Amino acid sequence: MTIEDWLAGACADADRRGLADLKPLLESLADATRALRTAGWEDASGTPAAPRPAGTARPPADGAPQ
Amino acid sequence: MTVPLHFHTITELGPLIAAGRLSSEALTRACLAEIESHDPALNAFITVLGANAIAQARTFDAEIAAGRCRGPLHGIPISLKDLIDQEGVPTTAASRVREDHVAERDAPVTARLREAGAVLIGKTNLHEFAFGTTSDDTAFGAVRNPHDPSRSPGGSSGGSAVAIVTGMSVASIGTDTGGSIRIPSAACGTVGLKPAWGEVPCEGVVPLSPSLDHVGPLARSVADAWLVYLVLCGQPTAARWPLPARRSIKGLRLGIPRQYFHDLLDDDVRERFAASLAWLRQAGAHTVDVVIPHASGAAPVYLHVTLPEAAAFHAASLAASPERYTRNVRLRLEMGRYVLAEDYVRAQAARAVLRRDVDAALDGCDALVLPTLPIPAPPVGAVTIDVAGTRQPVRAMMLRLTQLFSLTGHPAISMPIGDTPAGLPCGLQLVGRLHDTEGLLATAAACEPFVIA
């Protein structure tokens, strides 16, 4: 889904729910999503980070959070 | 002028109590008197356990009289951020949403403090559900900074920091998801430790973002934070007392990440930080500039992890009673309901890159050193603030220098480094290696005498 499509849908839903105050926040979230998607998440060796599931109870074996 | 005993550190008070030269009851009564005098104006506490705290203190005094000392926290009044369960006491999370809640049992951290002899004196005010950095969106009235009551104490553990500065408790337990221990510590002039992620149990603590939440101490010195940290981790402190001699400052290697972290700094904060670095170098520490390549990407990553995790926890009460949240916290939670799953997964994956970045910056260094907050405490209720000639959102500024290390799980500590000309405290942040919170504490203890003005 493109960010533009997502934002249009989210703002329409906020209107439908009577949460017009939410729309400026959703616009700022769209900016943040754009930044997240275009940040170039590679490590120094150029290897992209592999998605990992979120740990919520305990850190994985190496003790670091997901 | 003599400093009243209830403003002293645990390392000073503990031996007096152990030797029977100071009663826990007298110390607890002194803290309660401060609460009675100052809390109506500062709003640091939500629940004060007056008679209950005195009863606890008398029990601990009787143990000393019978020859039993539980360790350095024996008889020391400590407050809990009101996200943390204490049996028989409400855990409000500073929200009307939890109006009728009473904890059925102690959180593990509460039980450990009780076993170590801490007097649990009360529950401190916070930003509602810890979802903010200024402690002004709360059902119990905005927390005020004791250095200037028109200013925020930072947050979300704002009441905890205020309690320590004003003598209402000797130490406090807070939580830190993006900076909520370190931010109020810097804004109020206390020491605040975010341990490495996963070291201190979060059971019995109302979650904000479970993959980021940390529990840790706010205190008056690094040694005090160290002692409380050991208790929170479940380590016996009696056997560790006194703590090992601190590391020497001479030859200590400190990495300074300037890119991104120094791009937006208030002039007074920049001056205080530069003076602290000069003192550390003069004392024998070596400094080297380091780079954290993806640091500028931390804010969107933090947002895409925190928002949906918080929204998931609050989904049922958002649907049932949205009007019971403060407006700003409700809107932020609602925002989390719109984050796409694919972006949450992207953000979680990005954390691994950020963690490798920070590990690489720490290679060859004992710790990273940077300001904790880029600005002094902002006015209560401010939404934007001027920084270096630009208008910036307060929330983004408050999180700017701390959230990265919550995302990566590295231990981090904030220490006071003196005040701005307007009398507002500034904080210096040290970041240690993963898995090595005690190494960070040793480094911080070595630096402490040279940075506290």
Coordinates of C-alpha atoms in Angstrom, one line a residue:
Chain A
M1 CA 0.0 0.0 0.0
T2 CA 1.4 3.4 -0.8
I3 CA 1.6 6.0 1.9
E4 CA -0.7 8.3 0.0
D5 CA -3.4 5.5 -0.2
W6 CA -2.9 4.7 3.5
L7 CA -3.2 8.3 4.6
A8 CA -6.4 8.9 2.5
G9 CA -8.0 5.8 4.1
A10 CA -6.9 6.6 7.6
C11 CA -8.1 10.2 7.4
A12 CA -11.5 9.1 6.0
D13 CA -11.8 6.6 8.8
A14 CA -10.9 9.2 11.4
D15 CA -13.6 11.5 10.0
R16 CA -16.1 8.6 10.1
R17 CA -15.3 8.0 13.8
G18 CA -15.6 11.7 14.6
L19 CA -11.9 12.1 15.3
A20 CA -11.0 15.0 13.1
D21 CA -8.3 16.1 15.6
L22 CA -6.5 12.9 14.6
K23 CA -5.9 13.9 11.0
P24 CA -2.8 16.2 11.6
L25 CA -1.3 13.5 13.6
L26 CA -1.9 11.0 10.8
E27 CA -0.2 13.4 8.4
S28 CA 2.8 13.6 10.6
L29 CA 2.8 9.8 10.9
A30 CA 2.8 9.6 7.1
D31 CA 5.9 11.7 7.1
A32 CA 7.5 9.4 9.6
T33 CA 6.5 6.3 7.6
R34 CA 8.0 7.8 4.5
A35 CA 11.3 8.4 6.5
L36 CA 11.2 4.8 7.8
R37 CA 10.8 3.3 4.4
T38 CA 13.4 5.4 2.7
A39 CA 16.1 5.4 5.3
G40 CA 18.3 2.7 3.7
W41 CA 18.5 0.2 6.5
E42 CA 21.7 -1.5 5.7
D43 CA 24.6 -2.2 8.0
A44 CA 28.1 -1.2 7.3
S45 CA 28.6 -4.3 5.1
G46 CA 25.7 -3.3 3.0
T47 CA 23.6 -6.2 4.4
P48 CA 19.9 -5.3 4.8
A49 CA 18.5 -6.0 8.2
A50 CA 16.4 -9.2 8.2
P51 CA 12.9 -8.6 9.7
R52 CA 12.6 -10.3 13.1
P53 CA 9.6 -10.9 15.3
A54 CA 9.1 -8.6 18.2
G55 CA 10.2 -10.0 21.5
T56 CA 7.9 -8.9 24.3
A57 CA 8.8 -11.0 27.3
R58 CA 12.5 -11.8 27.4
P59 CA 15.4 -10.8 25.2
P60 CA 16.6 -13.4 22.7
A61 CA 19.7 -15.5 23.5
D62 CA 22.1 -12.7 22.9
G63 CA 20.2 -10.6 25.4
A64 CA 19.3 -7.8 23.0
P65 CA 15.8 -6.6 22.3
Q66 CA 14.2 -7.3 18.9
Chain B
M1 CA 24.4 25.1 56.5
T2 CA 23.9 21.5 57.3
V3 CA 21.9 19.5 54.7
P4 CA 19.0 17.7 56.4
L5 CA 19.5 13.9 56.6
H6 CA 16.6 13.1 54.3
F7 CA 18.5 14.9 51.4
H8 CA 21.5 12.6 51.8
T9 CA 22.4 9.6 49.7
I10 CA 21.7 5.9 50.4
T11 CA 25.4 5.3 50.8
E12 CA 25.5 7.9 53.5
L13 CA 22.2 7.0 55.2
G14 CA 22.5 3.2 55.0
P15 CA 25.5 2.9 57.4
L16 CA 23.8 5.2 59.9
I17 CA 20.7 3.1 60.0
A18 CA 22.6 -0.1 60.1
A19 CA 24.6 1.2 63.1
G20 CA 21.4 2.3 64.9
R21 CA 22.4 6.0 64.8
L22 CA 19.5 7.0 62.6
S23 CA 16.0 5.5 62.8
S24 CA 14.1 4.6 59.6
E25 CA 11.0 6.1 61.3
A26 CA 12.7 9.5 61.7
L27 CA 13.9 9.4 58.1
T28 CA 10.5 8.4 56.8
R29 CA 8.7 11.1 58.9
A30 CA 11.0 13.7 57.4
C31 CA 10.2 12.6 53.9
L32 CA 6.5 12.6 54.7
A33 CA 6.8 16.1 56.1
E34 CA 8.3 17.3 52.8
I35 CA 5.5 15.7 50.9
E36 CA 2.9 17.5 53.1
S37 CA 4.7 20.8 52.7
H38 CA 5.6 20.8 49.0
D39 CA 3.4 18.3 47.1
P40 CA 0.3 20.4 46.9
A41 CA 2.3 22.7 44.6
L42 CA 4.4 20.1 42.8
N43 CA 2.0 17.1 42.3
A44 CA 4.7 14.6 42.6
F45 CA 2.6 12.0 44.3
I46 CA -0.6 10.3 43.5
T47 CA -0.8 8.1 46.6
V48 CA 1.1 8.8 49.9
L49 CA 1.3 5.8 52.2
G50 CA 1.8 7.8 55.4
A51 CA 0.7 5.4 58.3
N52 CA 1.7 2.4 56.3
A53 CA 5.1 3.7 55.6
I54 CA 5.7 4.6 59.2
A55 CA 4.6 1.0 60.2
Q56 CA 7.1 -0.4 57.7
A57 CA 9.8 1.8 59.1
R58 CA 9.1 0.7 62.7
T59 CA 9.4 -2.9 61.6
F60 CA 12.8 -2.2 60.0
D61 CA 13.9 -0.3 63.1
A62 CA 12.9 -3.3 65.3
E63 CA 15.0 -5.6 63.1
I64 CA 18.1 -3.3 63.5
A65 CA 17.5 -3.4 67.2
A66 CA 17.4 -7.2 67.1
G67 CA 20.7 -7.3 65.1
R68 CA 19.3 -7.9 61.6
C69 CA 20.3 -5.6 58.8
R70 CA 19.0 -6.5 55.3
G71 CA 21.6 -4.4 53.4
P72 CA 22.1 -0.8 52.3
L73 CA 18.5 -0.2 51.5
H74 CA 17.3 -1.2 55.0
G75 CA 14.9 1.5 56.2
I76 CA 15.4 3.8 53.2
P77 CA 12.2 5.6 51.9
I78 CA 11.7 4.8 48.2
S79 CA 8.8 5.8 46.0
L80 CA 7.4 3.9 43.1
K81 CA 6.2 5.4 39.8
D82 CA 2.4 4.7 39.8
L83 CA 2.7 2.2 36.9
I84 CA 4.2 -0.4 39.3
D85 CA 2.1 -2.7 41.4
Q86 CA 2.2 -2.7 45.1
E87 CA -0.1 -5.1 46.9
G88 CA -3.3 -3.5 48.2
V89 CA -2.5 -0.1 46.6
P90 CA -4.1 1.4 43.5
T91 CA -1.9 1.5 40.3
T92 CA -3.5 4.4 38.5
A93 CA -1.0 5.0 35.7
A94 CA -2.1 8.6 36.2
S95 CA -5.3 7.8 34.3
R96 CA -9.1 7.8 35.0
V97 CA -9.2 4.6 33.0
R98 CA -7.8 2.7 36.0
E99 CA -9.9 4.5 38.6
D100 CA -11.0 1.4 40.5
H101 CA -7.8 -0.7 40.2
V102 CA -6.1 -2.0 43.3
A103 CA -3.0 -4.3 42.9
E104 CA -3.6 -7.8 44.1
R105 CA 0.1 -8.5 44.6
D106 CA 3.5 -6.8 44.4
A107 CA 5.3 -6.6 41.1
P108 CA 8.6 -8.6 41.3
V109 CA 10.5 -5.3 41.6
T110 CA 8.3 -4.2 44.5
A111 CA 8.8 -7.5 46.3
R112 CA 12.5 -7.2 45.8
L113 CA 12.6 -3.7 47.3
R114 CA 10.5 -4.8 50.2
E115 CA 12.8 -7.8 50.9
A116 CA 15.8 -5.5 50.7
G117 CA 14.3 -3.3 53.5
A118 CA 13.0 -0.3 51.5
V119 CA 10.2 1.7 53.0
L120 CA 7.6 2.1 50.2
I121 CA 6.5 5.6 50.9
G122 CA 4.1 6.3 48.0
K123 CA 3.3 6.2 44.3
T124 CA 4.5 9.0 42.1
N125 CA 2.7 11.0 39.4
L126 CA 3.6 10.5 35.7
H127 CA 2.5 11.3 32.2
E128 CA -0.6 9.2 31.7
F129 CA 0.3 5.6 31.0
A130 CA 3.9 6.8 30.5
F131 CA 2.9 7.9 27.1
G132 CA 4.6 11.3 27.0
T133 CA 7.7 13.1 28.1
T134 CA 6.4 16.1 30.1
S135 CA 4.2 14.7 32.9
D136 CA 1.5 17.2 32.2
D137 CA -1.1 14.9 30.6
T138 CA -2.2 13.2 33.9
A139 CA -5.5 12.8 35.7
F140 CA -3.9 14.1 38.8
G141 CA -2.7 17.5 37.7
A142 CA 0.6 18.4 35.9
V143 CA 3.8 17.6 37.8
R144 CA 5.8 20.8 38.4
N145 CA 9.6 21.2 38.2
P146 CA 10.9 22.2 41.7
H147 CA 13.6 24.4 40.1
D148 CA 10.9 26.5 38.4
P149 CA 7.3 25.4 38.9
S150 CA 6.3 27.0 35.5
R151 CA 8.4 24.3 33.9
S152 CA 7.9 20.6 33.2
P153 CA 10.0 18.1 35.3
G154 CA 10.2 16.0 32.1
G155 CA 8.6 12.6 31.9
S156 CA 7.2 10.3 32.0
S157 CA 8.7 9.5 35.4
G158 CA 8.4 13.2 36.4
G159 CA 7.0 12.7 39.9
S160 CA 9.9 10.3 40.7
A161 CA 12.5 12.9 39.9
V162 CA 10.7 15.6 41.8
A163 CA 10.4 13.4 44.8
I164 CA 14.2 12.9 45.0
V165 CA 15.1 16.5 44.5
T166 CA 12.7 17.8 47.1
G167 CA 13.5 15.2 49.8
M168 CA 10.1 13.4 49.5
S169 CA 11.9 10.1 49.0
V170 CA 15.6 9.1 48.9
A171 CA 15.3 7.2 45.6
S172 CA 12.5 6.2 43.2
I173 CA 11.7 3.5 40.7
G174 CA 10.8 4.7 37.2
T175 CA 10.2 3.2 33.8
D176 CA 11.9 4.1 30.5
T177 CA 10.5 3.3 27.1
G178 CA 12.1 6.1 25.1
G179 CA 13.8 8.1 27.8
S180 CA 11.3 8.3 30.7
I181 CA 13.9 7.8 33.4
R182 CA 16.7 9.8 31.9
I183 CA 14.6 12.7 30.7
P184 CA 13.2 13.7 34.1
S185 CA 16.5 13.0 35.7
A186 CA 18.2 15.6 33.4
A187 CA 15.3 18.1 33.7
C188 CA 15.4 17.9 37.5
G189 CA 19.0 17.2 38.3
T190 CA 19.0 13.6 39.5
V191 CA 20.8 10.5 38.4
G192 CA 18.7 8.1 36.3
L193 CA 19.6 4.7 35.1
K194 CA 18.0 2.7 32.2
P195 CA 19.5 -0.7 32.6
A196 CA 20.1 -3.0 29.6
W197 CA 16.8 -4.3 28.2
G198 CA 15.5 -7.4 29.9
E199 CA 17.6 -7.2 33.1
V200 CA 14.9 -6.0 35.3
P201 CA 11.5 -7.7 35.2
C202 CA 8.5 -5.7 33.9
E203 CA 5.8 -8.1 35.3
G204 CA 3.4 -6.2 37.4
V205 CA 4.2 -2.9 35.6
V206 CA 1.6 -1.4 33.3
P207 CA 3.2 -1.7 29.8
L208 CA 3.6 1.1 27.3
S209 CA 5.6 -0.7 24.5
P210 CA 6.6 -4.1 25.8
S211 CA 9.6 -4.6 23.4
L212 CA 11.0 -1.3 24.6
D213 CA 10.0 -1.0 28.3
H214 CA 12.7 -0.9 31.0
V215 CA 12.4 -0.5 34.8
G216 CA 15.2 1.3 36.6
P217 CA 16.2 3.7 39.5
L218 CA 16.3 7.4 39.9
A219 CA 18.6 8.4 42.7
R220 CA 21.0 11.1 44.1
S221 CA 24.2 9.5 43.1
V222 CA 25.6 6.9 40.8
A223 CA 26.4 4.6 43.7
D224 CA 22.8 4.9 44.9
A225 CA 21.5 4.0 41.5
W226 CA 23.9 1.1 41.4
L227 CA 22.6 -0.3 44.8
V228 CA 19.0 0.1 43.8
Y229 CA 19.7 -1.5 40.4
L230 CA 21.2 -4.6 42.1
V231 CA 18.1 -5.0 44.2
L232 CA 15.8 -4.6 41.1
C233 CA 17.8 -7.3 39.4
G234 CA 17.4 -9.6 42.3
Q235 CA 21.0 -9.6 43.4
P236 CA 21.9 -9.6 47.1
T237 CA 23.3 -6.2 48.0
A238 CA 24.4 -7.1 51.5
A239 CA 27.2 -9.2 50.0
R240 CA 28.1 -6.5 47.5
W241 CA 28.4 -3.7 50.1
P242 CA 30.4 -1.6 49.9
L243 CA 30.5 -1.4 46.1
P244 CA 33.8 -2.1 44.3
A245 CA 36.1 0.9 44.1
R246 CA 35.2 3.0 41.1
R247 CA 37.2 2.7 37.9
S248 CA 39.9 5.3 37.5
I249 CA 39.1 8.3 35.3
K250 CA 42.6 8.2 33.9
G251 CA 42.7 6.5 30.6
L252 CA 38.9 6.1 30.4
R253 CA 37.9 6.1 26.7
L254 CA 34.7 8.1 25.9
G255 CA 33.2 8.2 22.4
I256 CA 31.4 11.4 21.4
P257 CA 28.7 11.0 18.7
R258 CA 28.3 14.5 17.4
Q259 CA 26.6 13.9 14.0
Y260 CA 22.8 14.2 14.6
F261 CA 23.2 14.4 18.4
H262 CA 24.8 17.9 18.3
D263 CA 22.8 19.2 15.4
L264 CA 20.0 20.7 17.5
L265 CA 21.2 21.8 21.0
D266 CA 20.2 24.7 23.2
D267 CA 23.2 27.1 23.6
D268 CA 23.2 26.7 27.4
V269 CA 23.1 22.9 27.2
R270 CA 25.9 22.9 24.7
E271 CA 28.0 25.1 27.0
R272 CA 27.4 22.9 30.0
F273 CA 28.2 19.7 28.0
A274 CA 31.4 21.2 26.6
A275 CA 32.5 22.3 30.1
S276 CA 31.9 18.7 31.4
L277 CA 33.9 17.2 28.6
A278 CA 36.7 19.6 29.4
W279 CA 36.7 18.6 33.0
L280 CA 36.7 14.9 32.1
R281 CA 39.7 15.4 29.8
Q282 CA 41.5 17.5 32.4
A283 CA 41.0 14.6 34.8
G284 CA 42.6 12.2 32.4
A285 CA 39.8 10.8 30.3
H286 CA 40.4 10.3 26.6
T287 CA 37.7 11.4 24.1
V288 CA 37.3 10.4 20.5
D289 CA 34.6 11.4 18.0
V290 CA 32.5 8.5 16.8
V291 CA 29.6 8.1 14.3
I292 CA 26.3 6.3 14.5
P293 CA 25.4 6.3 10.8
H294 CA 21.6 5.7 11.1
A295 CA 21.0 7.8 14.3
S296 CA 18.8 10.2 12.4
G297 CA 16.4 7.4 11.6
A298 CA 15.7 6.4 15.2
A299 CA 12.7 8.7 15.6
P300 CA 10.5 7.1 12.9
V301 CA 11.6 3.6 14.1
Y302 CA 10.7 4.5 17.6
L303 CA 7.3 5.8 16.5
H304 CA 6.4 2.7 14.5
V305 CA 7.3 0.4 17.3
T306 CA 5.8 2.3 20.2
L307 CA 2.5 3.4 18.7
P308 CA 1.1 0.0 17.7
E309 CA 2.4 -1.8 20.8
A310 CA 0.7 0.8 23.0
A311 CA -2.5 0.7 20.9
A312 CA -2.7 -3.0 21.2
F313 CA -2.5 -2.9 25.0
H314 CA -5.2 -0.2 25.1
A315 CA -7.5 -1.5 22.4
A316 CA -10.3 -2.7 24.7
S317 CA -10.4 0.4 27.0
L318 CA -10.1 2.7 23.9
A319 CA -13.2 1.1 22.6
A320 CA -15.1 1.0 25.9
S321 CA -14.2 4.3 27.5
P322 CA -12.2 6.6 25.3
E323 CA -13.4 9.7 27.2
R324 CA -11.5 8.6 30.3
Y325 CA -8.1 9.2 28.6
T326 CA -6.6 12.7 28.5
R327 CA -7.1 14.1 25.0
N328 CA -3.4 14.0 23.9
V329 CA -2.8 10.5 25.1
R330 CA -6.0 9.2 23.6
L331 CA -5.1 10.7 20.2
R332 CA -1.6 9.2 20.3
L333 CA -3.1 5.8 21.1
E334 CA -5.6 6.2 18.3
M335 CA -2.8 7.0 15.9
G336 CA -1.2 3.6 16.8
R337 CA -4.3 1.8 15.5
Y338 CA -3.5 3.0 12.0
V339 CA 0.2 1.8 11.7
L340 CA 0.5 -0.9 9.1
A341 CA 1.9 -4.2 10.1
E342 CA 4.5 -4.1 7.3
D343 CA 5.9 -0.8 8.8
Y344 CA 6.0 -2.3 12.3
V345 CA 8.0 -5.2 11.0
R346 CA 10.3 -2.7 9.1
A347 CA 10.9 -0.8 12.3
Q348 CA 11.7 -3.9 14.3
A349 CA 14.2 -5.0 11.6
A350 CA 15.8 -1.5 11.7
R351 CA 16.5 -1.9 15.4
A352 CA 19.0 -4.6 14.6
V353 CA 20.9 -2.1 12.3
L354 CA 20.8 0.6 15.0
R355 CA 22.1 -1.9 17.5
R356 CA 25.0 -2.8 15.3
D357 CA 25.7 0.9 14.8
V358 CA 25.9 1.6 18.5
D359 CA 28.0 -1.5 19.1
A360 CA 30.4 -0.3 16.5
A361 CA 30.6 3.2 18.0
L362 CA 31.4 1.6 21.4
D363 CA 34.2 -0.5 19.9
G364 CA 37.3 0.7 21.7
C365 CA 35.4 2.9 24.1
D366 CA 34.2 2.5 27.7
A367 CA 31.1 4.5 27.0
L368 CA 29.5 7.0 24.7
V369 CA 29.0 10.5 26.1
L370 CA 26.3 13.0 25.0
P371 CA 23.8 15.3 26.5
T372 CA 20.6 13.7 27.8
L373 CA 18.3 16.5 26.8
P374 CA 19.0 19.0 24.0
I375 CA 17.0 21.6 25.9
P376 CA 16.4 22.7 29.5
A377 CA 13.0 21.8 31.0
P378 CA 10.3 23.3 28.8
P379 CA 7.4 25.4 30.1
V380 CA 4.4 23.3 31.3
G381 CA 2.0 22.7 28.4
A382 CA 4.4 23.9 25.7
V383 CA 3.9 22.2 22.3
T384 CA 6.8 23.8 20.5
I385 CA 10.0 25.4 21.5
D386 CA 12.8 27.4 19.9
V387 CA 16.1 25.5 19.6
A388 CA 19.1 26.9 17.8
G389 CA 17.0 29.4 15.9
T390 CA 14.4 26.9 14.8
R391 CA 10.9 26.0 16.1
Q392 CA 10.7 22.4 17.2
P393 CA 8.1 20.1 18.7
V394 CA 8.7 19.7 22.4
R395 CA 8.0 15.9 22.3
A396 CA 10.5 15.3 19.5
M397 CA 13.1 17.3 21.3
M398 CA 12.6 15.5 24.6
L399 CA 13.1 12.1 23.0
R400 CA 15.8 13.1 20.5
L401 CA 18.9 12.0 22.4
T402 CA 17.5 9.1 24.4
Q403 CA 15.2 7.0 22.2
L404 CA 17.9 5.4 20.2
F405 CA 19.3 3.6 23.2
S406 CA 15.9 2.4 24.2
L407 CA 15.5 0.9 20.7
T408 CA 18.9 -0.8 20.9
G409 CA 18.7 -2.0 24.5
H410 CA 22.1 -0.5 25.6
P411 CA 22.3 0.6 29.2
A412 CA 22.3 4.4 29.6
I413 CA 22.6 6.7 32.6
S414 CA 21.9 10.4 33.0
M415 CA 23.9 12.5 35.5
P416 CA 23.5 16.2 36.5
I417 CA 26.2 18.5 35.1
G418 CA 25.1 21.8 36.6
D419 CA 22.5 24.4 35.7
T420 CA 21.8 26.9 33.0
P421 CA 22.1 30.6 33.9
A422 CA 18.3 30.5 34.5
G423 CA 18.8 27.8 37.1
L424 CA 17.6 24.8 35.1
P425 CA 19.5 21.5 35.4
C426 CA 21.3 19.9 32.5
G427 CA 22.2 16.2 32.1
L428 CA 25.0 14.2 30.7
Q429 CA 24.2 10.8 29.3
L430 CA 26.6 7.9 29.2
V431 CA 25.8 4.8 27.2
G432 CA 27.5 1.4 27.9
R433 CA 27.9 -1.9 26.1
L434 CA 25.1 -4.3 25.8
H435 CA 24.9 -6.8 28.7
D436 CA 27.2 -4.6 30.8
T437 CA 25.2 -2.2 33.0
E438 CA 27.7 -2.6 35.8
G439 CA 30.5 -1.6 33.5
L440 CA 28.5 1.5 32.6
L441 CA 27.9 2.2 36.3
A442 CA 31.6 1.9 37.0
T443 CA 32.4 4.3 34.2
A444 CA 29.7 6.7 35.5
A445 CA 31.1 6.5 39.0
A446 CA 34.5 7.4 37.7
C447 CA 33.1 10.5 35.8
E448 CA 30.7 11.7 38.5
P449 CA 33.1 13.7 40.7
F450 CA 34.3 15.6 37.7
V451 CA 31.0 16.5 36.0
I452 CA 28.7 17.4 38.9
A453 CA 29.2 21.2 39.3

